[in-house]
C-alpha positions as a Python dict, from the first residue, in 0.01 Angstrom:
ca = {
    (1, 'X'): (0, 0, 0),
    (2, 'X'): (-269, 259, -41),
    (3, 'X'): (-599, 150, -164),
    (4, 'X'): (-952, 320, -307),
    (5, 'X'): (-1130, 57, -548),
    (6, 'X'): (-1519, 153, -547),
    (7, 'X'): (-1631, 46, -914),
    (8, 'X'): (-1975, 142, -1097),
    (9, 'X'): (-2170, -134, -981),
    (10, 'X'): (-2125, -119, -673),
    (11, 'X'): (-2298, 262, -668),
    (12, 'X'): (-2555, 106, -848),
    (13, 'X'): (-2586, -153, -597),
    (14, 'X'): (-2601, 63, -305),
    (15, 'X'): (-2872, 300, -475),
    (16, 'X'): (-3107, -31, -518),
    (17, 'X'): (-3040, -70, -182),
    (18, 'X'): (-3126, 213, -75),
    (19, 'X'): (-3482, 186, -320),
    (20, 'X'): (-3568, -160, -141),
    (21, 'X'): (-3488, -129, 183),
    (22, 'X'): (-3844, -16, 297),
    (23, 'X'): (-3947, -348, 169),
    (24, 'X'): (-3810, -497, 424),
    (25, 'X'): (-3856, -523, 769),
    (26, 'X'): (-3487, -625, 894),
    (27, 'X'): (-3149, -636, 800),
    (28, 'X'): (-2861, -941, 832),
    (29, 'X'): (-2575, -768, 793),
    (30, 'X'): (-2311, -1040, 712),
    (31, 'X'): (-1919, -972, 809),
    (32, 'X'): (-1650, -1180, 823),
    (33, 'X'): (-1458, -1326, 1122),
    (34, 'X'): (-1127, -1273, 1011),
    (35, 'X'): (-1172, -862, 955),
    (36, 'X'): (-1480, -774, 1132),
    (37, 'X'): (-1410, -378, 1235),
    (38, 'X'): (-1321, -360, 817),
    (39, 'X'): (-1674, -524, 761),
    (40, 'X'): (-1841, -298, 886),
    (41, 'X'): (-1933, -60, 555),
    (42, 'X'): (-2023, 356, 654),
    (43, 'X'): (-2256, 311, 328),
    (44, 'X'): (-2454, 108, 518),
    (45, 'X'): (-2546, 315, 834),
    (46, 'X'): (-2848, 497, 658),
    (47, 'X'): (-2972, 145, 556),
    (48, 'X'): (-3005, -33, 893),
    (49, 'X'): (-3137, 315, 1054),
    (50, 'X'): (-3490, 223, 1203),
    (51, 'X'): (-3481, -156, 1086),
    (52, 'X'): (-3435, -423, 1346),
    (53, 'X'): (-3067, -565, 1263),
    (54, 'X'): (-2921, -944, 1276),
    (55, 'X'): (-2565, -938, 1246),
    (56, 'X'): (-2381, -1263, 1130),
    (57, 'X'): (-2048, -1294, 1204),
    (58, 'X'): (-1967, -1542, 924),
    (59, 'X'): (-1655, -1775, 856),
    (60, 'X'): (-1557, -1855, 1204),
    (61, 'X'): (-1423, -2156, 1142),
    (62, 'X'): (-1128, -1965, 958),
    (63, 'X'): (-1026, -1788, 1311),
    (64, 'X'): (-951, -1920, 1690),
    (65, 'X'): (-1216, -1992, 1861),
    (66, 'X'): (-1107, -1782, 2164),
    (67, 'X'): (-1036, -1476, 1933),
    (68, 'X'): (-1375, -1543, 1813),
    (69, 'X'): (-1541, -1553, 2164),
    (70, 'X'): (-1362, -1148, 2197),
    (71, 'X'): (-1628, -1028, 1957),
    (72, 'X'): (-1865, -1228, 2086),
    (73, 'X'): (-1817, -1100, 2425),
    (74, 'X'): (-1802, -711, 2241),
    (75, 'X'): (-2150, -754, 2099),
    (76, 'X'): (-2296, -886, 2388),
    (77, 'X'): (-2162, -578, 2585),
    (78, 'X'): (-2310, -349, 2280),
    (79, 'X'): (-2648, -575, 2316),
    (80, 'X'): (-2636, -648, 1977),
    (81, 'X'): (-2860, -955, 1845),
    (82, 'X'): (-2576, -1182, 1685),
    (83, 'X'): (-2496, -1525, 1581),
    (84, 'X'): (-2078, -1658, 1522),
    (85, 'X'): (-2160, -1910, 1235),
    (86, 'X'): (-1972, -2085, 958),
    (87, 'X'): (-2236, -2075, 676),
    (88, 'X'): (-2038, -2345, 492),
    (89, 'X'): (-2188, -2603, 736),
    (90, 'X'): (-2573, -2478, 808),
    (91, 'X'): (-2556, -2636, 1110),
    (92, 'X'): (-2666, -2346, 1265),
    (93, 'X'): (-3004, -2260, 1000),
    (94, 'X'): (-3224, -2306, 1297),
    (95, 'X'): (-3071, -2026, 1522),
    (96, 'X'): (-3050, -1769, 1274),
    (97, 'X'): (-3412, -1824, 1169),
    (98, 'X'): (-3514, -1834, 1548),
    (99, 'X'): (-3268, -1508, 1590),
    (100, 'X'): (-3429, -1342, 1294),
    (101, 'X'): (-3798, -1399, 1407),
    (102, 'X'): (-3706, -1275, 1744),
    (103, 'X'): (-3590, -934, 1689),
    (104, 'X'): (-3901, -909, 1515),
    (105, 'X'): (-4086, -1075, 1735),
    (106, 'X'): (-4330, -745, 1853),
    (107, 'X'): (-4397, -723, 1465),
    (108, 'X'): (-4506, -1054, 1417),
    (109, 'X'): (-4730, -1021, 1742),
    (110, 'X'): (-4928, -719, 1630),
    (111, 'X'): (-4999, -895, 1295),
    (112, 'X'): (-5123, -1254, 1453),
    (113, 'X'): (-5351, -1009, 1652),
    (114, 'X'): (-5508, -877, 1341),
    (115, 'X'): (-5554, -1279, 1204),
    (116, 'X'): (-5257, -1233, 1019),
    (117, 'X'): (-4968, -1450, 995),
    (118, 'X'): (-4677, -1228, 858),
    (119, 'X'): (-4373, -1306, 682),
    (120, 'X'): (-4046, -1154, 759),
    (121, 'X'): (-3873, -1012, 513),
    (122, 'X'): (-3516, -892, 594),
    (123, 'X'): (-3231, -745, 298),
    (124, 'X'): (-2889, -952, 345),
    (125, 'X'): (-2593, -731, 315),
    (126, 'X'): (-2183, -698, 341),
    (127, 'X'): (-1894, -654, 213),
    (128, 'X'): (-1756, -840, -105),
    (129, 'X'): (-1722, -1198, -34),
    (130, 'X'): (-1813, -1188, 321),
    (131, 'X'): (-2034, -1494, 252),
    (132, 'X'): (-2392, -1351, 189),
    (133, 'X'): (-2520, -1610, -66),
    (134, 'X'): (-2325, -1841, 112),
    (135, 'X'): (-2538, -1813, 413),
    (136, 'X'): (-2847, -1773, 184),
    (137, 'X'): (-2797, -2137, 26),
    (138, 'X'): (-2738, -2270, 353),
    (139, 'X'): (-3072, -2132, 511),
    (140, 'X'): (-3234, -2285, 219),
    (141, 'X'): (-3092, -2605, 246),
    (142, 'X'): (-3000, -2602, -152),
    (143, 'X'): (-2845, -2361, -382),
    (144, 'X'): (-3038, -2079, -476),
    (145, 'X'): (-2813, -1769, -517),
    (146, 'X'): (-2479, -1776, -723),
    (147, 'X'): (-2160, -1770, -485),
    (148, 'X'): (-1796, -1764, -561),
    (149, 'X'): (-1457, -1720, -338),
    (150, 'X'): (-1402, -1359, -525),
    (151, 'X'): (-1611, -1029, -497),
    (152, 'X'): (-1828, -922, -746),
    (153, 'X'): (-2057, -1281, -792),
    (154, 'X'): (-2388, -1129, -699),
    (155, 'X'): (-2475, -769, -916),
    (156, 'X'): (-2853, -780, -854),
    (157, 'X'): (-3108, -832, -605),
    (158, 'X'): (-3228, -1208, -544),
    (159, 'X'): (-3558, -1256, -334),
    (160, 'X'): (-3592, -1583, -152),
    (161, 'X'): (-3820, -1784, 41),
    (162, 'X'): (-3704, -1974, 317),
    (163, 'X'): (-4081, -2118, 344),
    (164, 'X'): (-4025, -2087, 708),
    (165, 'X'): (-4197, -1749, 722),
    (166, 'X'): (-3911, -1564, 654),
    (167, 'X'): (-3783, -1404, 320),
    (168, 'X'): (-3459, -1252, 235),
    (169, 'X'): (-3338, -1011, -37),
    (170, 'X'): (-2969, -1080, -126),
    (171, 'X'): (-2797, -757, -266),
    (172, 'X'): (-2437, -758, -434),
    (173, 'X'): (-2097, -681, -195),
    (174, 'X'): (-2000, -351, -145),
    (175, 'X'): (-1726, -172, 4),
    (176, 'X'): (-1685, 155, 120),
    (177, 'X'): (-1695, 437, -127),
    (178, 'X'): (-1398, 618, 40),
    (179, 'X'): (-1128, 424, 291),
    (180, 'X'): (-1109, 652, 583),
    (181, 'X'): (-855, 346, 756),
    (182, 'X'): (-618, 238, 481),
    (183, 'X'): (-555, -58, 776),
    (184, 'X'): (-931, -169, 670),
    (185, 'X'): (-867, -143, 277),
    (186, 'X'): (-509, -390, 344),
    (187, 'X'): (-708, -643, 546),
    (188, 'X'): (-1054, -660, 289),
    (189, 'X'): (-733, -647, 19),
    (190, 'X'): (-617, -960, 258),
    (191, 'X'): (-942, -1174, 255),
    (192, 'X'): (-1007, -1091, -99),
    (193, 'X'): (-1295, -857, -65),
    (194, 'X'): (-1148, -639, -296),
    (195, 'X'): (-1037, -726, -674),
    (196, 'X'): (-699, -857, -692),
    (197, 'X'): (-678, -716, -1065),
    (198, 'X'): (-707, -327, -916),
    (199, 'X'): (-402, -475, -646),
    (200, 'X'): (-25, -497, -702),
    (201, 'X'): (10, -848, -621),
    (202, 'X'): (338, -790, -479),
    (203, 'X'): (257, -496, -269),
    (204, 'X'): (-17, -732, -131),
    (205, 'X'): (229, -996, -77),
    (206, 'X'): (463, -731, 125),
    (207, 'X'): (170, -643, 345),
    (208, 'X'): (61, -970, 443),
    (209, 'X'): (431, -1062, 469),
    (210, 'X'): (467, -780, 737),
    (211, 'X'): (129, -883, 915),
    (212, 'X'): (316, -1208, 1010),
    (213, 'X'): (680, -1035, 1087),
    (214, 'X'): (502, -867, 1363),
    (215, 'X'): (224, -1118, 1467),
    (216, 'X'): (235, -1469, 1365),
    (217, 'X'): (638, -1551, 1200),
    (218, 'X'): (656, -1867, 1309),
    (219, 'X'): (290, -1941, 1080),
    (220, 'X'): (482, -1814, 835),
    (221, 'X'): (837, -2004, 876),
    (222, 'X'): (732, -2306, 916),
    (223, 'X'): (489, -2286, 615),
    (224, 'X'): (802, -2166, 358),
    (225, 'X'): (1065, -2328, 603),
    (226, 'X'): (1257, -1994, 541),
    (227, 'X'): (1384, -1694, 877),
    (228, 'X'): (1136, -1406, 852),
    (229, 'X'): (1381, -1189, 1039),
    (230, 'X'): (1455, -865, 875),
    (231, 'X'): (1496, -1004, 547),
    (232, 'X'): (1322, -772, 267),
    (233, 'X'): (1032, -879, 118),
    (234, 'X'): (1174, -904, -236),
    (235, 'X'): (1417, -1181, -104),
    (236, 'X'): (1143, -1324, 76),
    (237, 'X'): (957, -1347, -232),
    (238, 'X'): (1258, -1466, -423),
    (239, 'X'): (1328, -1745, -175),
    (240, 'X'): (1017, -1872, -201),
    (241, 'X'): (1024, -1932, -590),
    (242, 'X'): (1346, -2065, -529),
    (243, 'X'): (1213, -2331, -305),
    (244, 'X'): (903, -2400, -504),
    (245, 'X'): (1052, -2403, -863),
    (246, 'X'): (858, -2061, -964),
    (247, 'X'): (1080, -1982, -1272),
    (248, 'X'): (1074, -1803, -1588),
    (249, 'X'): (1294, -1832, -1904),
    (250, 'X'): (1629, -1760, -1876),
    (251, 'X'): (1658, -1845, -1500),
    (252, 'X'): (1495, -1563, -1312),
    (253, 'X'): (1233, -1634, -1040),
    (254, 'X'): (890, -1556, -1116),
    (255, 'X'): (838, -1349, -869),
    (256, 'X'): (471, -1231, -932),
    (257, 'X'): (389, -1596, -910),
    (258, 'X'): (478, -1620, -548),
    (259, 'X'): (347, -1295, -457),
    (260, 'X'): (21, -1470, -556),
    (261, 'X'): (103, -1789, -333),
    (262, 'X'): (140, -1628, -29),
    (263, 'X'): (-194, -1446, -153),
    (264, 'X'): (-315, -1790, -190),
    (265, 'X'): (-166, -1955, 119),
    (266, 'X'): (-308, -1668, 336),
    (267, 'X'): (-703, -1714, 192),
    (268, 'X'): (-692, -2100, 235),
    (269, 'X'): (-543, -2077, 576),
    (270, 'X'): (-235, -2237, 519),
    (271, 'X'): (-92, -1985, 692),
    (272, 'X'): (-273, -2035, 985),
    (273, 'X'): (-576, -1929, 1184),
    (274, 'X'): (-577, -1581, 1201),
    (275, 'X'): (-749, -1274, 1283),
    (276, 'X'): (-679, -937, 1144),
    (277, 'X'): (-853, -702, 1395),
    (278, 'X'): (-988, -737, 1739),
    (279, 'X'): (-1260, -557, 1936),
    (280, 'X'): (-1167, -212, 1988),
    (281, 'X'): (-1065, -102, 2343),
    (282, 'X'): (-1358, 52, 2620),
}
């Protein structure tokens, strides 16, 4: 399954981006557990350059904890300020502020110098339904951004004040302009970062199929209660309408529709714990 999807709003997006980043003094750059390598956007390289940079490794309750601790140990070794959250349950609102104020802590010391208490202001960014407003709402303690389990909820910038000295700029998903790793556009395909209108729902299927053929087949066995084997992915598909009563008229199995269930199954981790991609090698 080949893959380039890099609409008109999102160049729009990464242009305001671009325009308000000297507002701010830092940069949380969001990515999620499950695909981090994939996460990590080329658009954004100019933006962080010279700003101090928080990244949040979000969703980690949607992995195994010892895949998890991997990346951890990989941005330790790259001295990278971090924090492995699940924004979904802001338990951990008082570490990211903390984490935030201390990479900018030399900033915030010149300024109390002067008699000035300063605010820091840092842009939120990542991919399409990596979590951003998420992770906004749960820093505020209440909803104040728009969120939604599909890309494309946030299209303009949103200031807010944590009222803990801190402000953040949320800015709308974006992908890269131009897949270099086809691998990358499968797995942000996977986690629904990308639009599953622009997808073949069955290619998508296939793929994710083929991820658990060759890493997790007994996830997906015992989850259809069906021998992943060699079968081909259009009987695969076909046995699973079969077992779950997917039909249209005349008797044929509605294929399509269980394309979209494994889709499904995959996103709300019925399928398992699972990571896509794991630190690269030294």
């Amino acid at each position: 399954m080949y893959i380039q999807w890099f609409p008109g709003h999102m160049t729009k997006a990464l242009r305001m981006m671009e325009e308000n980043v000297k507002l701010v003094d830092s940069v949380i750059y969001v990515l999620d557990a499950r695909c981090i390598s994939a996460s990590f956007n080329p658009s954004f390289t100019k933006l962080i350059n010279n700003k101090t940079v928080l990244y949040i490794v979000n969703k980690c309750d949607l992995v195994e904890k010892s895949d998890a601790d991997r990346w951890a140990k990989y941005f330790r070794d790259k001295k990278y300020s971090f924090i492995m959250t699940s924004s979904l349950s802001g338990k951990d609102r008082s570490r990211i502020v903390e984490a935030l104020k201390n990479i900018n802590r030399d900033m915030i010391e010149r300024y109390r110098a002067k008699g000035v208490k300063k605010s820091v202001r840092a842009m939120v960014i990542g991919v399409p339904n990596s979590g951003k407003s998420t992770l906004i709402n749960s820093l505020c303690g209440v909803k104040r951004t728009v969120t939604g389990d599909r890309p494309g909820v946030t299209r303009g910038k949103q200031w807010v004040t944590l009222g803990s000295g801190v402000e953040l700029l949320d800015t709308p998903g974006t992908v890269w302009p131009k897949f270099e790793v086809n691998e990358y556009a499968k797995h942000l395909a996977f986690v629904g970062s990308i639009k599953d209108d622009v997808l073949n729902v069955e290619e998508l299927a296939g793929e994710i199929i083929e991820f658990y053929r060759e890493n997790h087949a007994d996830y997906f066995e015992n989850r259809y209660n069906l021998e992943l084997s060699e079968s081909k992915i259009e009987d695969i598909l076909s046995e699973i309408g079969k077992k779950r009563g997917y039909m249209l008229s005349g008797g044929v199995i509605d294929v399509e529709r269980s394309a979209r269930a494994v889709a499904d199954d995959f996103r709300k981790q019925k399928l398992g714990k699972v990571m896509l991609e794991f630190p690269p090698a030294d």
